[in-house]
Coordinates of C-alpha atoms and ligand atoms in Angstrom, one line a residue:
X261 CA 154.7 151.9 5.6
X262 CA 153.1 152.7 2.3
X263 CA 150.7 155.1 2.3
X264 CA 152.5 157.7 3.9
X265 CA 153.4 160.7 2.6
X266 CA 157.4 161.2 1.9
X267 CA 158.0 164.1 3.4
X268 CA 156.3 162.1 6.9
X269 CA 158.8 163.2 9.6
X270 CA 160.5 160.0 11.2
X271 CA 162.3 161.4 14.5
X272 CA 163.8 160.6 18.0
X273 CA 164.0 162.3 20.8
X274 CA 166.0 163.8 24.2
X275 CA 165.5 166.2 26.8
X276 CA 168.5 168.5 28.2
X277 CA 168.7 167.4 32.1
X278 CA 168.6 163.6 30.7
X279 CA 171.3 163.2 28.5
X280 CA 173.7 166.6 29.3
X281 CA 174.1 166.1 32.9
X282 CA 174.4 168.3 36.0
X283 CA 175.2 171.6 37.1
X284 CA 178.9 170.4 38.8
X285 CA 181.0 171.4 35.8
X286 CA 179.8 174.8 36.3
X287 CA 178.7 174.9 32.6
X288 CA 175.0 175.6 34.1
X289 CA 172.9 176.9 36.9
X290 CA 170.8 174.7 39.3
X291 CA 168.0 173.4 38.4
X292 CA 165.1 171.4 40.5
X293 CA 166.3 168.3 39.4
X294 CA 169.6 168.9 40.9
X295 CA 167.9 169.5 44.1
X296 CA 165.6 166.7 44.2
X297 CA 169.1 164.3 43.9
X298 CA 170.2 165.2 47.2
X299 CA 167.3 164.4 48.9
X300 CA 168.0 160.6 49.8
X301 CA 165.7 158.1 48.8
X302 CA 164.1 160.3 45.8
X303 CA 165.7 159.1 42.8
X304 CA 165.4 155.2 42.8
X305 CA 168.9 153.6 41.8
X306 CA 170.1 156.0 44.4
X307 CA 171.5 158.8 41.5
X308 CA 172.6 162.0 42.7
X309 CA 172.6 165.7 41.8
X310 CA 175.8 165.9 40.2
X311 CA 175.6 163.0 37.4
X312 CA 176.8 163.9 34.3
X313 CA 173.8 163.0 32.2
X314 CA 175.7 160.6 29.2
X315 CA 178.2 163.3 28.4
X316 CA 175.8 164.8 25.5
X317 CA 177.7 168.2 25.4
X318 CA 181.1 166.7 25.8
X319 CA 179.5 164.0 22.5
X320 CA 177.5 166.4 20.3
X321 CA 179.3 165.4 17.5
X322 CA 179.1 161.8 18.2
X323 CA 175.5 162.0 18.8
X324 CA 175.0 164.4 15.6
X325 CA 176.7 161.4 13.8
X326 CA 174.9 158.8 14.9
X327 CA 171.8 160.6 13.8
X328 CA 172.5 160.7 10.5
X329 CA 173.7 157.1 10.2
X330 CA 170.1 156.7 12.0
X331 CA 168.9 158.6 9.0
X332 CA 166.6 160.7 11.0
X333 CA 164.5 163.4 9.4
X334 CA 164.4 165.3 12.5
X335 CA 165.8 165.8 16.3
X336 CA 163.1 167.0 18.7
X337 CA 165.6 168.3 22.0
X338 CA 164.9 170.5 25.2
X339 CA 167.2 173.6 25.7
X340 CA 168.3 173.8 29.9
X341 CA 166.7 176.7 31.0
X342 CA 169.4 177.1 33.3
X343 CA 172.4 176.6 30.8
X344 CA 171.5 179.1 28.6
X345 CA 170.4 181.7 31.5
X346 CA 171.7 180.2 34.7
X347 CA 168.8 182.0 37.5
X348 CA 165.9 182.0 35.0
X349 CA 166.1 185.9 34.9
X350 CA 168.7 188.4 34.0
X351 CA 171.7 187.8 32.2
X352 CA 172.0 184.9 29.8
X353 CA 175.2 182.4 29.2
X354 CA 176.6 182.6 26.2
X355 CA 178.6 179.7 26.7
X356 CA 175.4 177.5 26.8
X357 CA 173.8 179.6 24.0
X358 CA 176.4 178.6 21.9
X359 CA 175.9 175.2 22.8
X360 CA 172.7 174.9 21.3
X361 CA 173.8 176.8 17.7
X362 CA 176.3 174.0 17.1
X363 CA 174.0 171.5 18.0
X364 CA 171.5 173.5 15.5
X365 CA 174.1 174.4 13.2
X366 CA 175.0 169.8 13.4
X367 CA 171.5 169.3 12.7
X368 CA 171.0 171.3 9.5
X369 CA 174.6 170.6 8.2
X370 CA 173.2 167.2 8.2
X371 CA 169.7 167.8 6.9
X372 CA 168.0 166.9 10.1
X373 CA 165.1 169.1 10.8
X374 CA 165.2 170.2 14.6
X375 CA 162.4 170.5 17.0
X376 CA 163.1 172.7 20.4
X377 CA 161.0 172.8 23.7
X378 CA 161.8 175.3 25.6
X379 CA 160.7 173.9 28.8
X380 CA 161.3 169.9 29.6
X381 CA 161.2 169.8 33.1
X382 CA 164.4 171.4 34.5
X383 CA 163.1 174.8 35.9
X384 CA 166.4 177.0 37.3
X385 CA 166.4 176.5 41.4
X386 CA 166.1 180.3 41.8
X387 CA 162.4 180.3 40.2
X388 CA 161.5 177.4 43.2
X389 CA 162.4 179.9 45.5
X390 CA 160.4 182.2 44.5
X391 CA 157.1 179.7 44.5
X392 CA 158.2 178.0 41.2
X393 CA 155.4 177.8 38.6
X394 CA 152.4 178.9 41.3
X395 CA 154.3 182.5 40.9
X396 CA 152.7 184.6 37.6
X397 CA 156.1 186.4 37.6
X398 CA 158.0 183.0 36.5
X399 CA 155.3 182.8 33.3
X400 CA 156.4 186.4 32.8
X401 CA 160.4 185.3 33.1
X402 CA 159.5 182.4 31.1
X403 CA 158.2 184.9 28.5
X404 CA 161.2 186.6 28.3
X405 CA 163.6 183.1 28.4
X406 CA 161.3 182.3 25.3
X407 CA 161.8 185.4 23.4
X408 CA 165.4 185.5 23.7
X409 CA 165.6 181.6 22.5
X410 CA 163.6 182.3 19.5
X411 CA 165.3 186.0 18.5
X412 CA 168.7 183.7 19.0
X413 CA 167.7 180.3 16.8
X414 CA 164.4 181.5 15.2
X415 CA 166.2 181.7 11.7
X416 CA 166.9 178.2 12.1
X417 CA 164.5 176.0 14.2
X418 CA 160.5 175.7 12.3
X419 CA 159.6 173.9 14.9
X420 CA 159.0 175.1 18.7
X421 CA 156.8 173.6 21.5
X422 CA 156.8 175.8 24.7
X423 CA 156.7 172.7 27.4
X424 CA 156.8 168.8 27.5
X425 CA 154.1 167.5 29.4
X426 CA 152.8 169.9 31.5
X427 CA 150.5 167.2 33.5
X428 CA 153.7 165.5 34.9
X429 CA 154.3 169.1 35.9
X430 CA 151.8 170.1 37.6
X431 CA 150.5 166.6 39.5
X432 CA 153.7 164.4 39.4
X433 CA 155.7 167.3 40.8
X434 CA 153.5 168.9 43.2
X435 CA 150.6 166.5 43.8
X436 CA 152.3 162.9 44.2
X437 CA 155.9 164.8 44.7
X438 CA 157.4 161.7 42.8
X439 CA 158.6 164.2 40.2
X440 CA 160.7 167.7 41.1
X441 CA 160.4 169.6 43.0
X442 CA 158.6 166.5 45.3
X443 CA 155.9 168.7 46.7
X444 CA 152.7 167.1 48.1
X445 CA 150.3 169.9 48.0
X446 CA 147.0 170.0 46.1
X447 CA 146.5 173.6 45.7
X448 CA 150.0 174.0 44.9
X449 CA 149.3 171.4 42.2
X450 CA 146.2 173.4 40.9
X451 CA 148.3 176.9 41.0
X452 CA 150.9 175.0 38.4
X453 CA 148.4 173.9 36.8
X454 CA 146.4 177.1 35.6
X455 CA 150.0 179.0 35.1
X456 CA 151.3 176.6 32.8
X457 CA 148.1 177.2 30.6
X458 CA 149.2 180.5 31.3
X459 CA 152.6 180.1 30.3
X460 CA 152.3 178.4 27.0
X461 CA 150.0 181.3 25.9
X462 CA 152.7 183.8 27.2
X463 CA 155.5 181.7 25.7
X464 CA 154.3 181.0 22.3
X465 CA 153.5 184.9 21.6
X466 CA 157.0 185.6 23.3
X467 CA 158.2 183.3 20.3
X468 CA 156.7 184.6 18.0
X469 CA 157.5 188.5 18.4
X470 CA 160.8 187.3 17.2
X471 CA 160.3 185.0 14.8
X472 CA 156.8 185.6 13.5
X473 CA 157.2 182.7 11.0
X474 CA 158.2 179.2 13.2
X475 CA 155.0 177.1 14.3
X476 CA 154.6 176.9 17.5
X477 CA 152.7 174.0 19.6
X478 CA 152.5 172.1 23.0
X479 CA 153.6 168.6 23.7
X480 CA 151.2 166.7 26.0
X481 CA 150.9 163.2 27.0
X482 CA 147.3 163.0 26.2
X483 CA 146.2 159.4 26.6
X484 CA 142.6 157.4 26.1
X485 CA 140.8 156.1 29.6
X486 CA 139.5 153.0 29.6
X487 CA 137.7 151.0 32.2
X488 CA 138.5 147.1 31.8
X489 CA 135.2 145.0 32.5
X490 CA 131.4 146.0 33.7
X491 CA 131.2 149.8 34.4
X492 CA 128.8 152.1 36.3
X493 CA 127.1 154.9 35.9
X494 CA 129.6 156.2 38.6
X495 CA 132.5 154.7 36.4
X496 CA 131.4 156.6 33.7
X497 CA 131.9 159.8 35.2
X498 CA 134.9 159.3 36.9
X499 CA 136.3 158.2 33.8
X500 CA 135.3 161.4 32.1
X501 CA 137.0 163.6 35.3
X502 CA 140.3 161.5 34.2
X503 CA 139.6 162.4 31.0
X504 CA 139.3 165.9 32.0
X505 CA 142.7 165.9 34.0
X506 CA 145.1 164.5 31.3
X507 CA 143.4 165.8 28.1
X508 CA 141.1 168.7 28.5
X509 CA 142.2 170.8 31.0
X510 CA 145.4 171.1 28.9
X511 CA 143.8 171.2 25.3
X512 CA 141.0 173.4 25.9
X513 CA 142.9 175.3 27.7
X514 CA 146.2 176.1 25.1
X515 CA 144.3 175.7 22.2
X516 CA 141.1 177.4 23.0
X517 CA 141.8 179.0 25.8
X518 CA 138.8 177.7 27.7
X519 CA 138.8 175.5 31.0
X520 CA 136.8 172.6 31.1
X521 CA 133.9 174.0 33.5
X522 CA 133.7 170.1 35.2
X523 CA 137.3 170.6 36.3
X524 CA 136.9 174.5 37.2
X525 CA 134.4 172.8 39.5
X526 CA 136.4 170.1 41.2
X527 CA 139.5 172.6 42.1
X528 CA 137.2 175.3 44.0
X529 CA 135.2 172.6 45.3
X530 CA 138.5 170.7 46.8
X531 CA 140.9 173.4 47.5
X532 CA 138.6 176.9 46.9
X533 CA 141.0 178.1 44.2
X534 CA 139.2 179.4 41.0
X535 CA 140.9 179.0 38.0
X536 CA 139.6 181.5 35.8
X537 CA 140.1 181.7 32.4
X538 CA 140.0 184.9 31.6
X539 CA 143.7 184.8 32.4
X540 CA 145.0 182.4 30.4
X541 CA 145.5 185.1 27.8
X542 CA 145.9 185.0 23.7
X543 CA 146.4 181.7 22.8
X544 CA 146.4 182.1 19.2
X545 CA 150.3 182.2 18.7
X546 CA 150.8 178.9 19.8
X547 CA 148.0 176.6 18.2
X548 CA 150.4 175.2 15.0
X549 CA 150.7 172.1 16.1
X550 CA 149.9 169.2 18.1
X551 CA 152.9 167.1 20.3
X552 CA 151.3 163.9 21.3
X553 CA 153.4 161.8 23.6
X554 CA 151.9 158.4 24.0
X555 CA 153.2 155.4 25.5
X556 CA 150.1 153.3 27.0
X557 CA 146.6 154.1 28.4
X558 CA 145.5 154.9 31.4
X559 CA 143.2 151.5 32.3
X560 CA 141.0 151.1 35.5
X561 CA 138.7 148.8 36.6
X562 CA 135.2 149.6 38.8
X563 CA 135.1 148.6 42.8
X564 CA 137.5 151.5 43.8
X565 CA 137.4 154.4 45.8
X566 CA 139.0 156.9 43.5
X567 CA 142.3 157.5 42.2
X568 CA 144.5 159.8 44.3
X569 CA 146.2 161.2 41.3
X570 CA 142.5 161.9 40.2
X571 CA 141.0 164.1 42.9
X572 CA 137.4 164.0 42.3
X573 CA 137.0 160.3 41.3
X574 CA 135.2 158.0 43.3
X575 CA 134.6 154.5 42.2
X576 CA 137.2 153.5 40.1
X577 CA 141.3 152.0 40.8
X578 CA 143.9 151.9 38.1
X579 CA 144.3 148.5 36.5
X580 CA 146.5 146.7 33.9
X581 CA 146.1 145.9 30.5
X582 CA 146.5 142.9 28.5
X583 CA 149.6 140.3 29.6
X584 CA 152.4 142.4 28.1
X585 CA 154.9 145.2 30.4
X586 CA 157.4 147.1 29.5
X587 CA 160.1 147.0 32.4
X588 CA 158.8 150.3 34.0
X589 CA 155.3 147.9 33.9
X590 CA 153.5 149.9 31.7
X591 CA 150.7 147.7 29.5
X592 CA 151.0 147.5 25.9
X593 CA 148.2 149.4 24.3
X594 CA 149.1 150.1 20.5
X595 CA 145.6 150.7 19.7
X596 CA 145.3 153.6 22.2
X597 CA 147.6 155.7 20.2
X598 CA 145.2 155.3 17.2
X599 CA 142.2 156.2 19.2
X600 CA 143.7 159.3 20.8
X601 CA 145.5 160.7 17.5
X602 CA 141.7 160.4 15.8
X603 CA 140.1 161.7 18.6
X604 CA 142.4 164.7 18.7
X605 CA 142.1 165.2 15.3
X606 CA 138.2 165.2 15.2
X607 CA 138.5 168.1 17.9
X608 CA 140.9 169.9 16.1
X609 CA 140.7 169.2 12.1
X610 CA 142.5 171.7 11.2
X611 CA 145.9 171.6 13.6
X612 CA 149.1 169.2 12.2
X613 CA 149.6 166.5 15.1
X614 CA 152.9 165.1 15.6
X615 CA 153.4 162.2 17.8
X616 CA 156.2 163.8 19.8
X617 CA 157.1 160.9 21.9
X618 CA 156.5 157.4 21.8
X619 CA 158.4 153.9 22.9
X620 CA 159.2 151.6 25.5
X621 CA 161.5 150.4 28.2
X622 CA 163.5 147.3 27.5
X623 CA 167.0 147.3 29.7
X624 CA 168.4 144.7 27.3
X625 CA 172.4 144.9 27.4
X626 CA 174.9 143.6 25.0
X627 CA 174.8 140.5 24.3
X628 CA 178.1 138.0 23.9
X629 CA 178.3 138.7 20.0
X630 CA 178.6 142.5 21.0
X631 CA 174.9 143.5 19.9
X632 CA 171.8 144.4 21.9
X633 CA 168.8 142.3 20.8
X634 CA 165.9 143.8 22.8
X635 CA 163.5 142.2 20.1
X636 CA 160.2 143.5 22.7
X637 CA 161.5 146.7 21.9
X638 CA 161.2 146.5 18.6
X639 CA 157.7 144.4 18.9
X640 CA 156.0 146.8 20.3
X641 CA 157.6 149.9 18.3
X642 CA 155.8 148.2 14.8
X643 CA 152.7 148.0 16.9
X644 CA 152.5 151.4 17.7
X645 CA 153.6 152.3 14.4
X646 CA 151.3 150.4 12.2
X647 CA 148.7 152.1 14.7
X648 CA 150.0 155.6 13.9
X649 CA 149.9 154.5 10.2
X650 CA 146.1 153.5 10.4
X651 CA 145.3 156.6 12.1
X652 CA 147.4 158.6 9.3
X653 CA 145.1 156.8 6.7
X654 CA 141.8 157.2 8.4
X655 CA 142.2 160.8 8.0
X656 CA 144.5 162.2 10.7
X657 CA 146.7 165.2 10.0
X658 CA 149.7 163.4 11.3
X659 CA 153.1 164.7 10.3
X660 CA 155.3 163.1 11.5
X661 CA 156.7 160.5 14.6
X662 CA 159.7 161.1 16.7
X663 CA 160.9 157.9 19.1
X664 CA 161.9 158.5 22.6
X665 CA 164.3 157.8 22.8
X666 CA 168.0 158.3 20.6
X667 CA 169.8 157.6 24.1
X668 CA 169.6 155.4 27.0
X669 CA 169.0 158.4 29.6
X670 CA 168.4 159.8 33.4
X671 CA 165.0 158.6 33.4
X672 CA 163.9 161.1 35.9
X673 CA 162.7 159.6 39.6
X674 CA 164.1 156.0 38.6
X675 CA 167.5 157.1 37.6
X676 CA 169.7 155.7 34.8
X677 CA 168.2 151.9 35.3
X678 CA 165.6 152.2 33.1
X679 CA 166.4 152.3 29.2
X680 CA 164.5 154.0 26.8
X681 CA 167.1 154.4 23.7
X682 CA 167.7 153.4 20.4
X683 CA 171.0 153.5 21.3
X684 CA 172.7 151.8 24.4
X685 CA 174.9 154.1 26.6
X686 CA 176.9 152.1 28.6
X687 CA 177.4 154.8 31.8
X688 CA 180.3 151.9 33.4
X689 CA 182.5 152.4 30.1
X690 CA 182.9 156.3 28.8
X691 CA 179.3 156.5 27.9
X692 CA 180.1 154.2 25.1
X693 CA 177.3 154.2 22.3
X694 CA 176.4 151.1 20.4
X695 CA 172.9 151.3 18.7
X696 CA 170.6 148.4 19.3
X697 CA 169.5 146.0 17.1
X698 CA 165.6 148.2 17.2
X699 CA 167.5 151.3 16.0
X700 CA 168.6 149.6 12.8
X701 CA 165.4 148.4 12.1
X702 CA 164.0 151.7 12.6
X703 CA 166.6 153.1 10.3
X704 CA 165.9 150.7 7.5
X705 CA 162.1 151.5 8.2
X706 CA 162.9 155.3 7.3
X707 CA 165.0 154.4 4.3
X708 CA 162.6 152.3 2.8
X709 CA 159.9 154.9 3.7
X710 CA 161.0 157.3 1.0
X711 CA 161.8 155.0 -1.8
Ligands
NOJ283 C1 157.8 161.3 28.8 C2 158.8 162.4 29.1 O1 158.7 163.5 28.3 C3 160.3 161.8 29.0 O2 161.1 162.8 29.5 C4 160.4 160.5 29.7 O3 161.7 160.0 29.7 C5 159.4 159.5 29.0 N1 158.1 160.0 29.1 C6 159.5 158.1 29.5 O4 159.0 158.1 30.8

């Protein structure tokens, strides 16, 4: 790894409603997760509402532990909305506010730097009701959520992001439905869309009337399109409305507030909703940083019709990559991440990016000597690495590199079956923790990184 800096940040990652479990123990409020779970047939290995995560609260200490014997710089984590304020308005639980000093307070005792997003995913049940993130008021509760989190931990956490992903949000959870809260609708998907924008600008200067001096950002799963073989004219395009989907709409519109005018043009055009943005608000409170989350690109190949997820396209059909899969099938694309982090960076020169998320799904188990050899794991991690590395020393402001993820989680619509961690959980045996053999290799990577 030489060449990089040695203060480069070498992290992992979590989110709350994967690793600290459900609302049953009556530590937290509902959240749309919870719901989706009881609607049979949505969560694929069949995982209910009331799981309890892997026991994160109930094994902070273990966790914190295993962290440092990691010898992690820094911890990037999601607070539960509805933990720490169980209806997403009025009063807030101290209980679960407390929760998230000690795991602060773990963190600093052991000289891990943490990184909070306020909002992975888990949106209290009570803000669905009310329209969930089509409703302006919920950007305005989610103002006031994120003001109180940052007057509470401001003295201790630098680093904020308001929201993971907000593409997943809007189109995963309202367009395909696959995600919560499993709504088919595309002008529900479009609403979400423009009030997340909405809500990041809202949230970051929420933040930072508390705690003027954190650095506030936005973690999106930006990605590089590609077509695979011969392309059109007609590819072409299509590729650039994709492009407009998962990377503009979202960076022009957080960190310039500006909407990419070809997009503005396909929502009134399909569904007559004009997203204007005149209302997206200040954004300048929440431009300090750059969370990319990259795990492969999105490939298609000509002789389509258009991709659903895409609405607007016309001619092209997703495709795969290269002979490698991870076991969700996702390609292998290490050079992607090199491509987008330079590409981001030539938009923005001036912004520090962080990859915020990156890794892969291997659901290797112990083996009969007692370790976990999931050696494609750790393949593909010093691809993607050495890519991040090249794109550090062609001139990118990257600071740092966090790996999703520390534990083997509740991987959202699939359940606990597919593993992302460093760290195997086995959910049969009291969430037992054994770290695989890809964690020690990335430890010794970040030990011999600051020598
Ligand atoms: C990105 C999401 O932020 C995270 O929650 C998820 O587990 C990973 N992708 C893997 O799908």
């Amino acid at each position: 790894m030489s060449g990089l800096p040695k203060d480069f940040m070498w992290g992992a990652g979590t989110s709350s409603m994967q690793i600290e479990g459900g609302h049953a123990s009556g530590d937290r409020g509902r959240c749309i997760w919870d719901d989706l779970g009881e609607v049979p047939g949505a969560i694929k290995d069949g995982t209910g509402a009331n799981h309890r995560g892997v026991e994160h609260v109930e094994m902070l200490e273990v966790d914190l532990n295993i962290m440092k014997d990691l010898s992690l710089d820094s911890y990037r984590f999601s607070i539960s909305w509805p933990r720490v304020q169980p209806t997403g308005s009025g009063a807030f639980n101290e209980k679960g506010m407390a929760f998230y000093d000690r795991l602060i307070d773990g963190l600093l005792e052991r000289n891990i730097e943490p990184n909070l997003t306020l909002y992975h995913w888990d949106l209290p049940s009570e803000l669905q009701a009310i329209g969930g993130w089509t409703n302006p008021q919920v950007v305005d509760l989610f103002g006031e959520y994120a003001a109180k989190m940052s007057s509470r931990y401001g003295d201790r956490v630098k680093y904020w992001a308001t929201m993971n992903e907000p593409w997943c949000v809007a189109w995963l959870g309202n367009l395909t439905g696959e995600h919560a809260p499993g709504i088919r609708d595309l002008p529900t998907a479009v609403r979400v869309a423009h009030q997340l924008v909405r809500a990041h600008a809202r949230g970051s200067q929420a933040i930072k009337s508390q705690s003027p001096k954190v650095l506030v950002g936005a973690v999106n799963n930006l990605t590089n399109p590609m077509l695979n073989g011969e392309a059109t004219q007609e590819n072409l395009k299509d590729l650039q409305i994709v492009d407009g989907y998962k990377n503009r709409w979202w960076m022009q519109g957080m960190y310039e507030g500006k909407y990419p005018a070809d997009l503005v043009e396909i929502f009134e055009k399909e569904t007559g909703i004009f997203c204007d943005e005149k209302e997206i608000g200040d954004v300048s409170f929440g431009r300090d940083w750059i969370g990319l989350n990259y795990y492969n690109a999105d490939v298609f190949s000509g002789g389509g019709t258009g991709v659903g997820l895409f609405p607007g396209t016309t001619s092209i059909q997703g495709a795969g990559y290269g002979t490698e899969r991870t076991d969700m099938g996702w390609s292998w694309t290490p050079d992607g991440i090199k491509t987008t982090l330079i590409e981001i960076s030539q938009k923005y020169p001036d912004i520090p990016v962080f990859v915020s998320e990156n890794g892969s799904c291997y659901n290797d188990g112990p083996s009969e000597d007692g370790k976990i050899h999931d050696a494609k794991r750790d393949e593909y991690l010093t691809l993607y690495i050495k890519s991040c590395v090249e794109a550090y020393k062609s001139g990118v402001n990257l600071k740092g590199y966090y790996l999703w993820s520390l534990l083997d989680n509740f991987e959202w619509a699939w359940g606990f079956e597919m593993r992302f961690g460093l760290v195997h959980v086995d959910f049969k045996n009291m969430m037992k923790r054994t770290p695989k053999e890809s964690a020690l290799a990335y430890r010794d990577l970040i030990r011999s990184s600051k020598d």
